[in-house]
Amino acid sequence: MNSTALTTIHMATDHAGYVYKEYIKTFLEQKGYKVIDHGAYEFDPADDYPSFVTLAAKAVSKANSDDELGIVLGASGQGEAIAASQFPHIRTTVCYGGPMAKDIVLAGKAHNNANVLSLGAKFIEEKDVLELVELWLNTPFTREERHLRRLHMIEKTEK
């Protein structure tokens, strides 16, 4: 990962992850990341995650750079990951807490070079969320041949 000052984080959520998005956004800005907030901009129980998540994913996809990443949030993180992964060059890893959360985040980045982290806000405790984000941001892609080969195979199937 390049220096924090050069990294842009695109964030998005619906109402289910709104509080965590604001919390993470403040944390990242204090760490020196450039954060682009694609919404939601207020807590609205009637909003829908695709309206926001697709904007963040599209920005990461268009940049297609290790210096532009995405963090999306929702109740489980599953639908958000599906929405984000509709764009070329997007590799989303899903984390929804639990005893293996760090291992999931670590593998997602180290093995799959995940450029979008999807967090299940209903399942992650506040005390853990920043640690998971920081672990994901600070974990390098291993660049092992088997992982590169697999990513290349995936890239060949992209629209």
PDB file of C-alpha atoms in Angstrom:
ATOM      1  CA  MET A   1       0.000   0.000   0.000  1.00  0.00           C
ATOM      2  CA  ASN A   2       1.239   3.462  -0.817  1.00  0.00           C
ATOM      3  CA  SER A   3       1.373   6.198   1.761  1.00  0.00           C
ATOM      4  CA  THR A   4      -1.797   7.226   3.527  1.00  0.00           C
ATOM      5  CA  ALA A   5      -1.692  10.729   2.038  1.00  0.00           C
ATOM      6  CA  LEU A   6      -1.966   9.304  -1.470  1.00  0.00           C
ATOM      7  CA  THR A   7      -4.801   6.889  -0.749  1.00  0.00           C
ATOM      8  CA  THR A   8      -8.418   7.794  -1.428  1.00  0.00           C
ATOM      9  CA  ILE A   9     -11.166   5.838   0.297  1.00  0.00           C
ATOM     10  CA  HIS A  10     -14.611   5.852  -1.318  1.00  0.00           C
ATOM     11  CA  MET A  11     -17.288   5.159   1.304  1.00  0.00           C
ATOM     12  CA  ALA A  12     -20.977   4.332   1.044  1.00  0.00           C
ATOM     13  CA  THR A  13     -23.780   2.863   3.096  1.00  0.00           C
ATOM     14  CA  ASP A  14     -27.483   2.838   3.666  1.00  0.00           C
ATOM     15  CA  HIS A  15     -29.160   3.510   7.007  1.00  0.00           C
ATOM     16  CA  ALA A  16     -27.939   0.220   8.508  1.00  0.00           C
ATOM     17  CA  GLY A  17     -24.297   1.288   8.388  1.00  0.00           C
ATOM     18  CA  TYR A  18     -24.712   5.051   8.622  1.00  0.00           C
ATOM     19  CA  VAL A  19     -23.385   5.442  12.180  1.00  0.00           C
ATOM     20  CA  TYR A  20     -20.325   3.280  11.476  1.00  0.00           C
ATOM     21  CA  LYS A  21     -19.643   5.090   8.194  1.00  0.00           C
ATOM     22  CA  GLU A  22     -19.448   8.395  10.002  1.00  0.00           C
ATOM     23  CA  TYR A  23     -17.244   6.861  12.710  1.00  0.00           C
ATOM     24  CA  ILE A  24     -14.882   5.244  10.173  1.00  0.00           C
ATOM     25  CA  LYS A  25     -14.799   8.361   8.000  1.00  0.00           C
ATOM     26  CA  THR A  26     -13.646  10.525  10.913  1.00  0.00           C
ATOM     27  CA  PHE A  27     -11.006   7.947  11.855  1.00  0.00           C
ATOM     28  CA  LEU A  28      -9.658   7.753   8.289  1.00  0.00           C
ATOM     29  CA  GLU A  29      -9.533  11.519   7.855  1.00  0.00           C
ATOM     30  CA  GLN A  30      -7.620  11.823  11.119  1.00  0.00           C
ATOM     31  CA  LYS A  31      -5.153   9.223   9.775  1.00  0.00           C
ATOM     32  CA  GLY A  32      -4.585  11.356   6.661  1.00  0.00           C
ATOM     33  CA  TYR A  33      -6.657   9.459   4.118  1.00  0.00           C
ATOM     34  CA  LYS A  34      -8.692  11.359   1.561  1.00  0.00           C
ATOM     35  CA  VAL A  35     -12.276  10.188   2.046  1.00  0.00           C
ATOM     36  CA  ILE A  36     -14.995  10.614  -0.550  1.00  0.00           C
ATOM     37  CA  ASP A  37     -18.429  10.016   0.941  1.00  0.00           C
ATOM     38  CA  HIS A  38     -20.962   8.699  -1.574  1.00  0.00           C
ATOM     39  CA  GLY A  39     -23.804   8.625   0.967  1.00  0.00           C
ATOM     40  CA  ALA A  40     -26.039   8.098   2.735  1.00  0.00           C
ATOM     41  CA  TYR A  41     -25.709  11.583   4.122  1.00  0.00           C
ATOM     42  CA  GLU A  42     -28.356  11.184   6.795  1.00  0.00           C
ATOM     43  CA  PHE A  43     -30.070   8.366   8.635  1.00  0.00           C
ATOM     44  CA  ASP A  44     -33.116   7.392   6.568  1.00  0.00           C
ATOM     45  CA  PRO A  45     -34.643   3.961   7.306  1.00  0.00           C
ATOM     46  CA  ALA A  46     -36.293   3.969   3.870  1.00  0.00           C
ATOM     47  CA  ASP A  47     -33.117   4.324   1.791  1.00  0.00           C
ATOM     48  CA  ASP A  48     -31.612   1.515  -0.294  1.00  0.00           C
ATOM     49  CA  TYR A  49     -27.928   0.564  -0.335  1.00  0.00           C
ATOM     50  CA  PRO A  50     -27.519   0.152  -4.123  1.00  0.00           C
ATOM     51  CA  SER A  51     -28.156   3.881  -4.565  1.00  0.00           C
ATOM     52  CA  PHE A  52     -24.966   4.646  -2.643  1.00  0.00           C
ATOM     53  CA  VAL A  53     -22.772   1.568  -2.875  1.00  0.00           C
ATOM     54  CA  THR A  54     -22.770   1.547  -6.670  1.00  0.00           C
ATOM     55  CA  LEU A  55     -21.433   5.120  -6.699  1.00  0.00           C
ATOM     56  CA  ALA A  56     -18.482   4.199  -4.499  1.00  0.00           C
ATOM     57  CA  ALA A  57     -17.758   0.999  -6.423  1.00  0.00           C
ATOM     58  CA  LYS A  58     -17.979   2.771  -9.755  1.00  0.00           C
ATOM     59  CA  ALA A  59     -15.385   5.307  -8.575  1.00  0.00           C
ATOM     60  CA  VAL A  60     -13.000   2.564  -7.417  1.00  0.00           C
ATOM     61  CA  SER A  61     -13.568   0.655 -10.659  1.00  0.00           C
ATOM     62  CA  LYS A  62     -12.919   3.683 -12.823  1.00  0.00           C
ATOM     63  CA  ALA A  63      -9.706   4.543 -10.950  1.00  0.00           C
ATOM     64  CA  ASN A  64      -8.459   0.929 -11.146  1.00  0.00           C
ATOM     65  CA  SER A  65      -5.560   1.889  -8.893  1.00  0.00           C
ATOM     66  CA  ASP A  66      -4.131   0.614  -5.621  1.00  0.00           C
ATOM     67  CA  ASP A  67      -4.434   4.213  -4.415  1.00  0.00           C
ATOM     68  CA  GLU A  68      -8.250   4.215  -4.555  1.00  0.00           C
ATOM     69  CA  LEU A  69     -10.165   1.811  -2.341  1.00  0.00           C
ATOM     70  CA  GLY A  70     -13.731   1.428  -1.134  1.00  0.00           C
ATOM     71  CA  ILE A  71     -15.440   0.715   2.148  1.00  0.00           C
ATOM     72  CA  VAL A  72     -19.141  -0.066   1.982  1.00  0.00           C
ATOM     73  CA  LEU A  73     -21.463  -0.916   4.811  1.00  0.00           C
ATOM     74  CA  GLY A  74     -24.898  -2.358   5.332  1.00  0.00           C
ATOM     75  CA  ALA A  75     -26.750  -4.644   7.685  1.00  0.00           C
ATOM     76  CA  SER A  76     -24.910  -7.827   6.669  1.00  0.00           C
ATOM     77  CA  GLY A  77     -22.502  -6.485   4.064  1.00  0.00           C
ATOM     78  CA  GLN A  78     -23.615  -9.228   1.679  1.00  0.00           C
ATOM     79  CA  GLY A  79     -25.900  -7.209  -0.600  1.00  0.00           C
ATOM     80  CA  GLU A  80     -23.426  -4.358  -0.574  1.00  0.00           C
ATOM     81  CA  ALA A  81     -20.661  -6.711  -1.741  1.00  0.00           C
ATOM     82  CA  ILE A  82     -22.886  -8.008  -4.528  1.00  0.00           C
ATOM     83  CA  ALA A  83     -23.730  -4.466  -5.653  1.00  0.00           C
ATOM     84  CA  ALA A  84     -20.094  -3.359  -5.537  1.00  0.00           C
ATOM     85  CA  SER A  85     -18.861  -6.398  -7.438  1.00  0.00           C
ATOM     86  CA  GLN A  86     -20.942  -5.551 -10.503  1.00  0.00           C
ATOM     87  CA  PHE A  87     -18.138  -3.284 -11.727  1.00  0.00           C
ATOM     88  CA  PRO A  88     -14.895  -4.254 -13.477  1.00  0.00           C
ATOM     89  CA  HIS A  89     -11.741  -4.427 -11.355  1.00  0.00           C
ATOM     90  CA  ILE A  90     -13.706  -4.675  -8.101  1.00  0.00           C
ATOM     91  CA  ARG A  91     -12.660  -7.341  -5.634  1.00  0.00           C
ATOM     92  CA  THR A  92     -14.846  -7.179  -2.535  1.00  0.00           C
ATOM     93  CA  THR A  93     -14.259  -8.965   0.724  1.00  0.00           C
ATOM     94  CA  VAL A  94     -17.100  -9.261   3.237  1.00  0.00           C
ATOM     95  CA  CYS A  95     -16.645  -9.095   6.983  1.00  0.00           C
ATOM     96  CA  TYR A  96     -19.392  -9.340   9.547  1.00  0.00           C
ATOM     97  CA  GLY A  97     -17.472  -9.791  12.755  1.00  0.00           C
ATOM     98  CA  GLY A  98     -17.069 -12.851  14.905  1.00  0.00           C
ATOM     99  CA  PRO A  99     -14.049 -14.783  16.050  1.00  0.00           C
ATOM    100  CA  MET A 100     -12.612 -15.181  12.529  1.00  0.00           C
ATOM    101  CA  ALA A 101     -13.172 -11.577  11.389  1.00  0.00           C
ATOM    102  CA  LYS A 102      -9.489 -10.645  11.343  1.00  0.00           C
ATOM    103  CA  ASP A 103      -8.629 -13.787   9.381  1.00  0.00           C
ATOM    104  CA  ILE A 104     -11.314 -13.004   6.796  1.00  0.00           C
ATOM    105  CA  VAL A 105     -10.123  -9.413   6.341  1.00  0.00           C
ATOM    106  CA  LEU A 106      -6.490 -10.501   6.185  1.00  0.00           C
ATOM    107  CA  ALA A 107      -7.144 -13.222   3.587  1.00  0.00           C
ATOM    108  CA  GLY A 108      -9.349 -10.940   1.519  1.00  0.00           C
ATOM    109  CA  LYS A 109      -6.548  -8.451   1.107  1.00  0.00           C
ATOM    110  CA  ALA A 110      -3.461 -10.691   1.189  1.00  0.00           C
ATOM    111  CA  HIS A 111      -4.800 -13.381  -1.162  1.00  0.00           C
ATOM    112  CA  ASN A 112      -7.386 -11.559  -3.296  1.00  0.00           C
ATOM    113  CA  ASN A 113      -6.080  -7.999  -3.254  1.00  0.00           C
ATOM    114  CA  ALA A 114      -9.557  -6.860  -2.220  1.00  0.00           C
ATOM    115  CA  ASN A 115     -10.016  -3.214  -3.091  1.00  0.00           C
ATOM    116  CA  VAL A 116     -13.445  -2.935  -1.469  1.00  0.00           C
ATOM    117  CA  LEU A 117     -14.227  -3.906   2.108  1.00  0.00           C
ATOM    118  CA  SER A 118     -17.879  -4.623   2.813  1.00  0.00           C
ATOM    119  CA  LEU A 119     -18.814  -4.513   6.492  1.00  0.00           C
ATOM    120  CA  GLY A 120     -21.918  -6.005   8.079  1.00  0.00           C
ATOM    121  CA  ALA A 121     -22.725  -3.306  10.614  1.00  0.00           C
ATOM    122  CA  LYS A 122     -25.350  -5.351  12.473  1.00  0.00           C
ATOM    123  CA  PHE A 123     -22.779  -8.016  13.284  1.00  0.00           C
ATOM    124  CA  ILE A 124     -19.617  -6.035  14.069  1.00  0.00           C
ATOM    125  CA  GLU A 125     -19.108  -4.500  17.466  1.00  0.00           C
ATOM    126  CA  GLU A 126     -18.083  -0.854  17.580  1.00  0.00           C
ATOM    127  CA  LYS A 127     -14.950  -1.749  19.529  1.00  0.00           C
ATOM    128  CA  ASP A 128     -13.772  -3.922  16.594  1.00  0.00           C
ATOM    129  CA  VAL A 129     -14.728  -1.947  13.502  1.00  0.00           C
ATOM    130  CA  LEU A 130     -11.751   0.434  13.345  1.00  0.00           C
ATOM    131  CA  GLU A 131      -9.288  -2.379  13.987  1.00  0.00           C
ATOM    132  CA  LEU A 132     -10.774  -4.359  11.088  1.00  0.00           C
ATOM    133  CA  VAL A 133     -10.612  -1.359   8.758  1.00  0.00           C
ATOM    134  CA  GLU A 134      -7.022  -0.628   9.727  1.00  0.00           C
ATOM    135  CA  LEU A 135      -6.015  -4.281   9.305  1.00  0.00           C
ATOM    136  CA  TRP A 136      -7.500  -4.315   5.810  1.00  0.00           C
ATOM    137  CA  LEU A 137      -5.797  -1.067   4.844  1.00  0.00           C
ATOM    138  CA  ASN A 138      -2.402  -2.154   6.177  1.00  0.00           C
ATOM    139  CA  THR A 139      -2.358  -5.699   4.822  1.00  0.00           C
ATOM    140  CA  PRO A 140      -0.322  -5.994   1.639  1.00  0.00           C
ATOM    141  CA  PHE A 141      -1.259  -8.240  -1.252  1.00  0.00           C
ATOM    142  CA  THR A 142       1.169 -11.190  -1.207  1.00  0.00           C
ATOM    143  CA  ARG A 143       1.633 -11.218  -4.982  1.00  0.00           C
ATOM    144  CA  GLU A 144       2.189 -14.972  -4.762  1.00  0.00           C
ATOM    145  CA  GLU A 145       2.008 -16.672  -8.153  1.00  0.00           C
ATOM    146  CA  ARG A 146      -1.118 -18.682  -7.304  1.00  0.00           C
ATOM    147  CA  HIS A 147      -3.004 -15.555  -6.208  1.00  0.00           C
ATOM    148  CA  LEU A 148      -1.880 -13.572  -9.239  1.00  0.00           C
ATOM    149  CA  ARG A 149      -2.941 -16.454 -11.488  1.00  0.00           C
ATOM    150  CA  ARG A 150      -6.399 -16.587  -9.936  1.00  0.00           C
ATOM    151  CA  LEU A 151      -6.912 -12.843 -10.164  1.00  0.00           C
ATOM    152  CA  HIS A 152      -5.862 -12.941 -13.798  1.00  0.00           C
ATOM    153  CA  MET A 153      -8.433 -15.671 -14.427  1.00  0.00           C
ATOM    154  CA  ILE A 154     -11.119 -13.502 -12.834  1.00  0.00           C
ATOM    155  CA  GLU A 155     -10.080 -10.447 -14.833  1.00  0.00           C
ATOM    156  CA  LYS A 156     -10.531 -12.426 -18.047  1.00  0.00           C
ATOM    157  CA  THR A 157     -14.214 -12.933 -17.185  1.00  0.00           C
ATOM    158  CA  GLU A 158     -14.984  -9.276 -16.423  1.00  0.00           C
ATOM    159  CA  LYS A 159     -17.437  -7.464 -18.651  1.00  0.00           C
TER     160      LYS A 159
END
